[in-house]
mmCIF file with all atom_site columns, C-alpha atoms in Angstrom:
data_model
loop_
_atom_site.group_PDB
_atom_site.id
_atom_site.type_symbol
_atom_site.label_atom_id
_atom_site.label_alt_id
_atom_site.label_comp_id
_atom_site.label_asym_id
_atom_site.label_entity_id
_atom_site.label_seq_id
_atom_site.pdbx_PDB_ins_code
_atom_site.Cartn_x
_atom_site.Cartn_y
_atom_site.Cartn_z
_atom_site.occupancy
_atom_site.B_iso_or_equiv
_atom_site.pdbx_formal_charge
_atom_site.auth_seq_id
_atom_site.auth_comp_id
_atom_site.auth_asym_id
_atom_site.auth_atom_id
_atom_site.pdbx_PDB_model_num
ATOM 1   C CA . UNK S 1 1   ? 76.553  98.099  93.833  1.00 53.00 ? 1   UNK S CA 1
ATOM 2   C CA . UNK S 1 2   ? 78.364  99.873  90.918  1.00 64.00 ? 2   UNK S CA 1
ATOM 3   C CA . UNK S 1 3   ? 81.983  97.781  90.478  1.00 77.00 ? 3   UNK S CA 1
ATOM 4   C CA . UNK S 1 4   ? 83.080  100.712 88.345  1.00 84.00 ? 4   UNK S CA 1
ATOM 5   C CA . UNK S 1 5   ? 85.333  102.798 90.760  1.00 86.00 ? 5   UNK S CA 1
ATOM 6   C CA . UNK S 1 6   ? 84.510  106.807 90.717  1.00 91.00 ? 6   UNK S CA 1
ATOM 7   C CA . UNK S 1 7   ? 87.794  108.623 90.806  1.00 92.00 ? 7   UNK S CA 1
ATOM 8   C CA . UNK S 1 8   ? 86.202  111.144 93.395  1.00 88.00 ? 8   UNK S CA 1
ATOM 9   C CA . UNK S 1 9   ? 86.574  108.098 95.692  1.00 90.00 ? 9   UNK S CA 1
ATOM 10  C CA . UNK S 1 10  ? 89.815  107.432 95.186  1.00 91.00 ? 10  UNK S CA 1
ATOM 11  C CA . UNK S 1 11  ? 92.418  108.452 98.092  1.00 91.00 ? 11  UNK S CA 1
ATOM 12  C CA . UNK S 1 12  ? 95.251  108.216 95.472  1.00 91.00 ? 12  UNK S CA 1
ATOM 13  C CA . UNK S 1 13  ? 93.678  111.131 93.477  1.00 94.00 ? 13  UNK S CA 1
ATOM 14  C CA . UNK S 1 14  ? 93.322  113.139 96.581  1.00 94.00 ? 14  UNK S CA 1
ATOM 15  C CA . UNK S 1 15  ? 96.752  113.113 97.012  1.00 93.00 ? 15  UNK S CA 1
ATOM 16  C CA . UNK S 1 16  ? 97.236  113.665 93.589  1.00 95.00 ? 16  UNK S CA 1
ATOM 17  C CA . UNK S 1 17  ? 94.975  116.862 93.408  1.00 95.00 ? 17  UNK S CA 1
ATOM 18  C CA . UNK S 1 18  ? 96.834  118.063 96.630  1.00 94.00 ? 18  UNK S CA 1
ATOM 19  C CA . UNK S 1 19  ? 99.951  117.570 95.575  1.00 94.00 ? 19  UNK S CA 1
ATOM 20  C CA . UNK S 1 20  ? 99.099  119.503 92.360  1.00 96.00 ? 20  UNK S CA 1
ATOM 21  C CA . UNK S 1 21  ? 97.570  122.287 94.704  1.00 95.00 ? 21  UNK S CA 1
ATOM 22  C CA . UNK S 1 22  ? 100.470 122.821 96.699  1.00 94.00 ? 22  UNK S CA 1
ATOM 23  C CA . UNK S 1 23  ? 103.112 122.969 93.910  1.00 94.00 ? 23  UNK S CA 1
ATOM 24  C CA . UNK S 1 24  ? 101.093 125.319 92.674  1.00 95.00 ? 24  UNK S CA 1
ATOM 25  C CA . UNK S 1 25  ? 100.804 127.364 95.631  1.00 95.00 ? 25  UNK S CA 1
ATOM 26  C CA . UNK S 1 26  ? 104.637 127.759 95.742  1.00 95.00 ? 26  UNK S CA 1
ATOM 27  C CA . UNK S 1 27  ? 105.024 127.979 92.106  1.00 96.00 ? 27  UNK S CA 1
ATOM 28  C CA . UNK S 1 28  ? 104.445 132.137 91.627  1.00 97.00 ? 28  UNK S CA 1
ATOM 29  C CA . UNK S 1 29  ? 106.529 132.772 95.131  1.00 96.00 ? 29  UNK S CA 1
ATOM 30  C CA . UNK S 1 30  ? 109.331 129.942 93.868  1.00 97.00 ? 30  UNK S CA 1
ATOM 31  C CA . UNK S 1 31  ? 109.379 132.188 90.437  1.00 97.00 ? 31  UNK S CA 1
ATOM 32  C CA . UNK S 1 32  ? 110.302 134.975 91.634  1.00 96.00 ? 32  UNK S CA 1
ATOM 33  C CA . UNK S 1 33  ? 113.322 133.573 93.211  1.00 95.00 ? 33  UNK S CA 1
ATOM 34  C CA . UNK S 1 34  ? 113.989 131.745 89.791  1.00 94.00 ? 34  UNK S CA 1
ATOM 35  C CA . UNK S 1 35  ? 113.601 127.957 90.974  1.00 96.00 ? 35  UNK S CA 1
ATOM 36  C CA . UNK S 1 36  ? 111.231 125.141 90.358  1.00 96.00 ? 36  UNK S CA 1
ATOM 37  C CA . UNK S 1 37  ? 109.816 123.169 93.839  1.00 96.00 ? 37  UNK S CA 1
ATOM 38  C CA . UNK S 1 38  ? 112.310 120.034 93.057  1.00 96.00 ? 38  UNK S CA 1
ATOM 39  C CA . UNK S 1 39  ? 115.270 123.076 93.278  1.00 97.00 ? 39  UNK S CA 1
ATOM 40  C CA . UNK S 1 40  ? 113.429 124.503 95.852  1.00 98.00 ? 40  UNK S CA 1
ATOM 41  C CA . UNK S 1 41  ? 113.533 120.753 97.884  1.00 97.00 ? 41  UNK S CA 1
ATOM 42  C CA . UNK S 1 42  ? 117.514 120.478 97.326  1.00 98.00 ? 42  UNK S CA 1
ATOM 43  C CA . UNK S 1 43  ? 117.965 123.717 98.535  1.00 98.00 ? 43  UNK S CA 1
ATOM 44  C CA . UNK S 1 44  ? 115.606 122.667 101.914 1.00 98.00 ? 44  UNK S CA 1
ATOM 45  C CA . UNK S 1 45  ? 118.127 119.690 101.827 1.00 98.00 ? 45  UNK S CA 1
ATOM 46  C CA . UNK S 1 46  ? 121.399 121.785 101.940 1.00 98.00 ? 46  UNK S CA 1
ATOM 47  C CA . UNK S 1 47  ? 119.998 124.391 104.709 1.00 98.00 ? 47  UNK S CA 1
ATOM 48  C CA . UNK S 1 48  ? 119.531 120.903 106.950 1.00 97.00 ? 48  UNK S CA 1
ATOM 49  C CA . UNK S 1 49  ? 123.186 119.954 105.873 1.00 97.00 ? 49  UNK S CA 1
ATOM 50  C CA . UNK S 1 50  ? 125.446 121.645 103.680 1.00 98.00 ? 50  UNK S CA 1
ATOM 51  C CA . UNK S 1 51  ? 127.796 119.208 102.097 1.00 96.00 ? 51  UNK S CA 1
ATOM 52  C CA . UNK S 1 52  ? 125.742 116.269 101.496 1.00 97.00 ? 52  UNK S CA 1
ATOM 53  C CA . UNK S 1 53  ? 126.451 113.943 98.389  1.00 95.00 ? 53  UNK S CA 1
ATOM 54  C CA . UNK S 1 54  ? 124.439 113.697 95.400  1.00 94.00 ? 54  UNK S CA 1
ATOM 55  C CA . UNK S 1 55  ? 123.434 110.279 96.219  1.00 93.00 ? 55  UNK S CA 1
ATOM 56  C CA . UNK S 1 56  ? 122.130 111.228 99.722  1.00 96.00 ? 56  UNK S CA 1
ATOM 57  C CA . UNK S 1 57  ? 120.164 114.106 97.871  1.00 97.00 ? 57  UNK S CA 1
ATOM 58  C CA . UNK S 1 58  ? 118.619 111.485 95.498  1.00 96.00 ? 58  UNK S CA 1
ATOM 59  C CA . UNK S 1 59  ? 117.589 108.921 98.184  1.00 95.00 ? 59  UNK S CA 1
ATOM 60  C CA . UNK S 1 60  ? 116.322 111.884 100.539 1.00 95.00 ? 60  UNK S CA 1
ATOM 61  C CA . UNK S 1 61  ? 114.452 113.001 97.672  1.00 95.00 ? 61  UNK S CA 1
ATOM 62  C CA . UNK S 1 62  ? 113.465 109.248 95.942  1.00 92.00 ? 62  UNK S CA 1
ATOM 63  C CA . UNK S 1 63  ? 114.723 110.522 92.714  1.00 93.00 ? 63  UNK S CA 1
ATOM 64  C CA . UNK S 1 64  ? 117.315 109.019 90.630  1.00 92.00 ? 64  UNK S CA 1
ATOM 65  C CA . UNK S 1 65  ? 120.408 110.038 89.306  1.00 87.00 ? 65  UNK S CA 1
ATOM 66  C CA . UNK S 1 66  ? 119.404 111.142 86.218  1.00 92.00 ? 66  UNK S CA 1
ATOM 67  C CA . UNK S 1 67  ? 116.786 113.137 87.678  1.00 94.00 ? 67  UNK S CA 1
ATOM 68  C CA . UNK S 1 68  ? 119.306 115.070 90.355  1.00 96.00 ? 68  UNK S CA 1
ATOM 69  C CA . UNK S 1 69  ? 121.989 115.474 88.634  1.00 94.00 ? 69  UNK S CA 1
ATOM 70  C CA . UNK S 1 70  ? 119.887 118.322 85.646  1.00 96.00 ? 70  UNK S CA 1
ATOM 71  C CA . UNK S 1 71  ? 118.785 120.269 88.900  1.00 96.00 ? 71  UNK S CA 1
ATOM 72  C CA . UNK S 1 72  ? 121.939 120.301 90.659  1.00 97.00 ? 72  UNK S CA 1
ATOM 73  C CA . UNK S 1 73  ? 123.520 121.256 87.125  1.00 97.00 ? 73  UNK S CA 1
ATOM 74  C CA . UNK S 1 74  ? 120.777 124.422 87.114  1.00 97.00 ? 74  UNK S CA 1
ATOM 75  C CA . UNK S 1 75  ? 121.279 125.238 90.865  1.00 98.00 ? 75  UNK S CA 1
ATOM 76  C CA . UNK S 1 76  ? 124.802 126.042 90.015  1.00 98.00 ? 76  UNK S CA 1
ATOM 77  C CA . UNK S 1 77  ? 124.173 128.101 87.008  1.00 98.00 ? 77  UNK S CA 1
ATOM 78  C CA . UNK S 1 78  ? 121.924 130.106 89.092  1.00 97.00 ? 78  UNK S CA 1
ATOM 79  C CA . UNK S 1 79  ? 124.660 130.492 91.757  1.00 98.00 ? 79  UNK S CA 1
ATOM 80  C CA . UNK S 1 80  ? 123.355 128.819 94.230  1.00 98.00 ? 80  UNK S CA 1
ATOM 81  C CA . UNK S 1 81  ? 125.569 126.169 95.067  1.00 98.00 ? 81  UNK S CA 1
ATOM 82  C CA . UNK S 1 82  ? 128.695 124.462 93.783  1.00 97.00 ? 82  UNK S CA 1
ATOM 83  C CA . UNK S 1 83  ? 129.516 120.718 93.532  1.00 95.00 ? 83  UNK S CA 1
ATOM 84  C CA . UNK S 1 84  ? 132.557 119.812 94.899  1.00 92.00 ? 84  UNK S CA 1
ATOM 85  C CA . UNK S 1 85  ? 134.482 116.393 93.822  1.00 88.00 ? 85  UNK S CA 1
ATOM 86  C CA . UNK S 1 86  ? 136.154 115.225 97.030  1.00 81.00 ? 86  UNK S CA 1
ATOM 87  C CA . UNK S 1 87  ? 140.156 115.218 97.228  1.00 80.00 ? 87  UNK S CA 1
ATOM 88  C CA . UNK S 1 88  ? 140.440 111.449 98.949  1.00 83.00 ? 88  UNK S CA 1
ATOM 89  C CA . UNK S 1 89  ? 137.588 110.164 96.308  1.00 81.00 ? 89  UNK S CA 1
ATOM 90  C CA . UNK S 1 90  ? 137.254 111.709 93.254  1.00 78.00 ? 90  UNK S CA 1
ATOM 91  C CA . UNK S 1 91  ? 134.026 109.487 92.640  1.00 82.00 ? 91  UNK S CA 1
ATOM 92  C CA . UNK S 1 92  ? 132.743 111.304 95.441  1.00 86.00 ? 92  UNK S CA 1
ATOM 93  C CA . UNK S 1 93  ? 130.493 114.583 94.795  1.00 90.00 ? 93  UNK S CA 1
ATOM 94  C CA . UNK S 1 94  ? 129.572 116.457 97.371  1.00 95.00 ? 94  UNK S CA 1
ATOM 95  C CA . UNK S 1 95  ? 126.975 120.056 96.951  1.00 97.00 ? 95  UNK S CA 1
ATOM 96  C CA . UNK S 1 96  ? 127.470 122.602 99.221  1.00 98.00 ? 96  UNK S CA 1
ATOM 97  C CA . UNK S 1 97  ? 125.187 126.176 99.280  1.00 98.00 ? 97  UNK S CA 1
ATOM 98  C CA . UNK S 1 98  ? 127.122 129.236 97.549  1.00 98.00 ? 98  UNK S CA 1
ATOM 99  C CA . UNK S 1 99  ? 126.242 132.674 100.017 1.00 98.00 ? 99  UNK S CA 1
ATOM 100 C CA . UNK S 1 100 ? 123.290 133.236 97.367  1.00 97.00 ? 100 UNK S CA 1
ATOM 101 C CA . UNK S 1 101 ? 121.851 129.793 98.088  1.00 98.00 ? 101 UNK S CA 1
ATOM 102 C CA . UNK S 1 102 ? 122.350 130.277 101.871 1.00 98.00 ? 102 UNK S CA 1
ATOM 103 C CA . UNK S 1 103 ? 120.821 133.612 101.765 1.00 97.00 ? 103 UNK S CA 1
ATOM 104 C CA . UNK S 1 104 ? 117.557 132.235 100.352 1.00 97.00 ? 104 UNK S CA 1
ATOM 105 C CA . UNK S 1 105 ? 116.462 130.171 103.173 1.00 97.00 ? 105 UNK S CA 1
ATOM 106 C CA . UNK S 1 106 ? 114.682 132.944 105.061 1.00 96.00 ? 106 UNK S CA 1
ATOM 107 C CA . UNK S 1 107 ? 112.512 133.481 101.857 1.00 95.00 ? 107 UNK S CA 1
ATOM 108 C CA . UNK S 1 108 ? 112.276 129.730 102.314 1.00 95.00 ? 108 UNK S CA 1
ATOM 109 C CA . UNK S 1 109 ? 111.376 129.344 105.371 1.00 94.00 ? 109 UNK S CA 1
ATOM 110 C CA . UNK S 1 110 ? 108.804 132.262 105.107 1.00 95.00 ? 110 UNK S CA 1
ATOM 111 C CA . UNK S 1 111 ? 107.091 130.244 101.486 1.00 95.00 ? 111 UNK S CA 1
ATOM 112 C CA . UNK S 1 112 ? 106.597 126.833 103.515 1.00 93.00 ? 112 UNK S CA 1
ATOM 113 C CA . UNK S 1 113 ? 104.845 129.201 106.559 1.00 93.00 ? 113 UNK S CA 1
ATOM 114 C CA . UNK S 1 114 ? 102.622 130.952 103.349 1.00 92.00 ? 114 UNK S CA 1
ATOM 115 C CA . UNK S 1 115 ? 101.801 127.161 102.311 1.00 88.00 ? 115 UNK S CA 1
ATOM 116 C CA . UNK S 1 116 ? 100.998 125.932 105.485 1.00 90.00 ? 116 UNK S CA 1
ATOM 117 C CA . UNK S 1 117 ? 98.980  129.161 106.359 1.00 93.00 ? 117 UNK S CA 1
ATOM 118 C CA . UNK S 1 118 ? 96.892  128.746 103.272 1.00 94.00 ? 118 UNK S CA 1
ATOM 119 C CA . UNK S 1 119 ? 95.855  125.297 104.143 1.00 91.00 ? 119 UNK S CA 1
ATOM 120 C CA . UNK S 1 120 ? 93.837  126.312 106.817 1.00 94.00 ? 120 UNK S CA 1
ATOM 121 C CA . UNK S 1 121 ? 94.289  123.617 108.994 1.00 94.00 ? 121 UNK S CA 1
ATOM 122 C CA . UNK S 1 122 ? 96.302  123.674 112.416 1.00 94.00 ? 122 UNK S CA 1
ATOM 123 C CA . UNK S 1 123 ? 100.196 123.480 112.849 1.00 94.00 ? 123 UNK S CA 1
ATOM 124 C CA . UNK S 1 124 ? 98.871  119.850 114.727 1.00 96.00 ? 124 UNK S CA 1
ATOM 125 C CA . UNK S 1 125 ? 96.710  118.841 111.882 1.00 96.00 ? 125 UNK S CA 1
ATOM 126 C CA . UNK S 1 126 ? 99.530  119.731 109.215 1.00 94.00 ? 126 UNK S CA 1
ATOM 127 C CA . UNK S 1 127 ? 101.663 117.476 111.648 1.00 95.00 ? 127 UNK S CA 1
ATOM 128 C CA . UNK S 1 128 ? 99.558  114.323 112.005 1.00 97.00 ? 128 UNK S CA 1
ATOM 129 C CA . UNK S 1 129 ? 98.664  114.450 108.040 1.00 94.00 ? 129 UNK S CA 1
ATOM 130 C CA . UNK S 1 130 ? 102.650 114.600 107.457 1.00 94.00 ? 130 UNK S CA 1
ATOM 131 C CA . UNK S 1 131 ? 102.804 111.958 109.714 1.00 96.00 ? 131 UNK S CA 1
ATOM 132 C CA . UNK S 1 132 ? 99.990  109.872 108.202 1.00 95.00 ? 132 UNK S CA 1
ATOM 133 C CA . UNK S 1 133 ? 101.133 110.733 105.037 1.00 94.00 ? 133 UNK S CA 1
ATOM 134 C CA . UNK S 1 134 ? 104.573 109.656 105.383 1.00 93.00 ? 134 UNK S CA 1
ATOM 135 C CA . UNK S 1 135 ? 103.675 106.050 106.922 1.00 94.00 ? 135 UNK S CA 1
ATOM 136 C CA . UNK S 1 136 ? 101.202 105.847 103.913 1.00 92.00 ? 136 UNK S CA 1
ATOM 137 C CA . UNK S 1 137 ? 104.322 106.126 101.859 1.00 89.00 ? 137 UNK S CA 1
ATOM 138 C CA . UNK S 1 138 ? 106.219 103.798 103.094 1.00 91.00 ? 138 UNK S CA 1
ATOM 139 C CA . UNK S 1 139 ? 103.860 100.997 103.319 1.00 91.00 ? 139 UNK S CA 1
ATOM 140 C CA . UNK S 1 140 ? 103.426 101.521 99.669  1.00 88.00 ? 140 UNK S CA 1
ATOM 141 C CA . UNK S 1 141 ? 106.817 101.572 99.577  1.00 79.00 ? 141 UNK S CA 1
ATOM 142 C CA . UNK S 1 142 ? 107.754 98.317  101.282 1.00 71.00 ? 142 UNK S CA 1
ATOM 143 C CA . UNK S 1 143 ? 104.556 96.765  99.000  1.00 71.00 ? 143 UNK S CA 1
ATOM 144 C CA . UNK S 1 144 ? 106.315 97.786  95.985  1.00 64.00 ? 144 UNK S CA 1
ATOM 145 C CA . UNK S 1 145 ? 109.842 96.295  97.177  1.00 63.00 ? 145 UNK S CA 1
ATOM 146 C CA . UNK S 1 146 ? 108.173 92.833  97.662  1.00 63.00 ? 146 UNK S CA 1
ATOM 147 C CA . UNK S 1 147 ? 106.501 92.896  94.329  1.00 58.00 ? 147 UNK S CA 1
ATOM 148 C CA . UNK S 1 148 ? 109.211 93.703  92.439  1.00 63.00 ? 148 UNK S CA 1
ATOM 149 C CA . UNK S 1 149 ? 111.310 91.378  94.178  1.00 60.00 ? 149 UNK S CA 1
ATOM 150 C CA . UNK S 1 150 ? 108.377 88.660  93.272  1.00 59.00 ? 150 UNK S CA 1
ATOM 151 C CA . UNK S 1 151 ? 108.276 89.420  90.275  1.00 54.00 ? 151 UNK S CA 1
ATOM 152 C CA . UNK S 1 152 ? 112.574 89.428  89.297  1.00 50.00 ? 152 UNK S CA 1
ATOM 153 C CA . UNK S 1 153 ? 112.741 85.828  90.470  1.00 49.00 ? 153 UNK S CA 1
#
């Protein structure tokens, strides 16, 4: 037996090539509304729940500060919504949708049903490989926690 592993075997670059598949799926409709899929994910965020604080956007979207801050900073150049420093904690930001931002989530809505179409696999399927997918995640997750946490000892 060959100890060498092939990359086609490899589940992590199956999620890699799908991942790269889907962005690209939504890329040309997510152009012509002028935003990039992490924008696109924020905006998803703020049709849940308007209002919510950059922090709870970062965690919800297991990016860091530095990383949210650039696409909430384009989002509002675009219009599409407006950071709002809170009057009983000025440390606190919260982002709220502008009308333009608001207006967009029926486009939205009608991209993730193009996506999911495209995939050709049941509303069921598409479900259960969420589901899968999401457990997968944090298992890793939790894995990494307790190695880091070995390791800073």
């Amino acid at each position: 037996m060959d100890a060498t592993p092939r990359l086609s075997e490899q589940a992590c670059f199956a999620m890699y090539a799908a991942s790269r598949a889907v962005i690209g799926l939504y890329r040309p409709m997510l152009d012509r509304l002028g935003l990039t899929y992490p924008q696109f994910l924020v905006l998803m965020l703020l049709w849940e729940t308007d209002g919510r604080t950059v922090s709870d956007i970062g965690n919800e979207l297991q990016l860091d500060s530095g990383t949210v801050s650039p696409l909430l900073k384009r989002l509002e150049a675009a219009g599409f919504v407006e950071r709002r420093r809170e009057s009983d904690d000025e440390r606190r930001v919260t982002v709220h949708l502008t009308d333009s931002g608001a207006a967009l989530e029926t486009r939205g809505c009608e991209i993730t049903q193009v996506v999911g179409t495209a995939s050709g696999m049941s509303y069921d399927e598409l479900i259960a490989l969420r589901d899968r997918l999401n457990e997968f995640t944090a298992s890793v997750g939790d894995r990494e926690s307790a190695s880091e946490n070995n390791t800073s000892e």
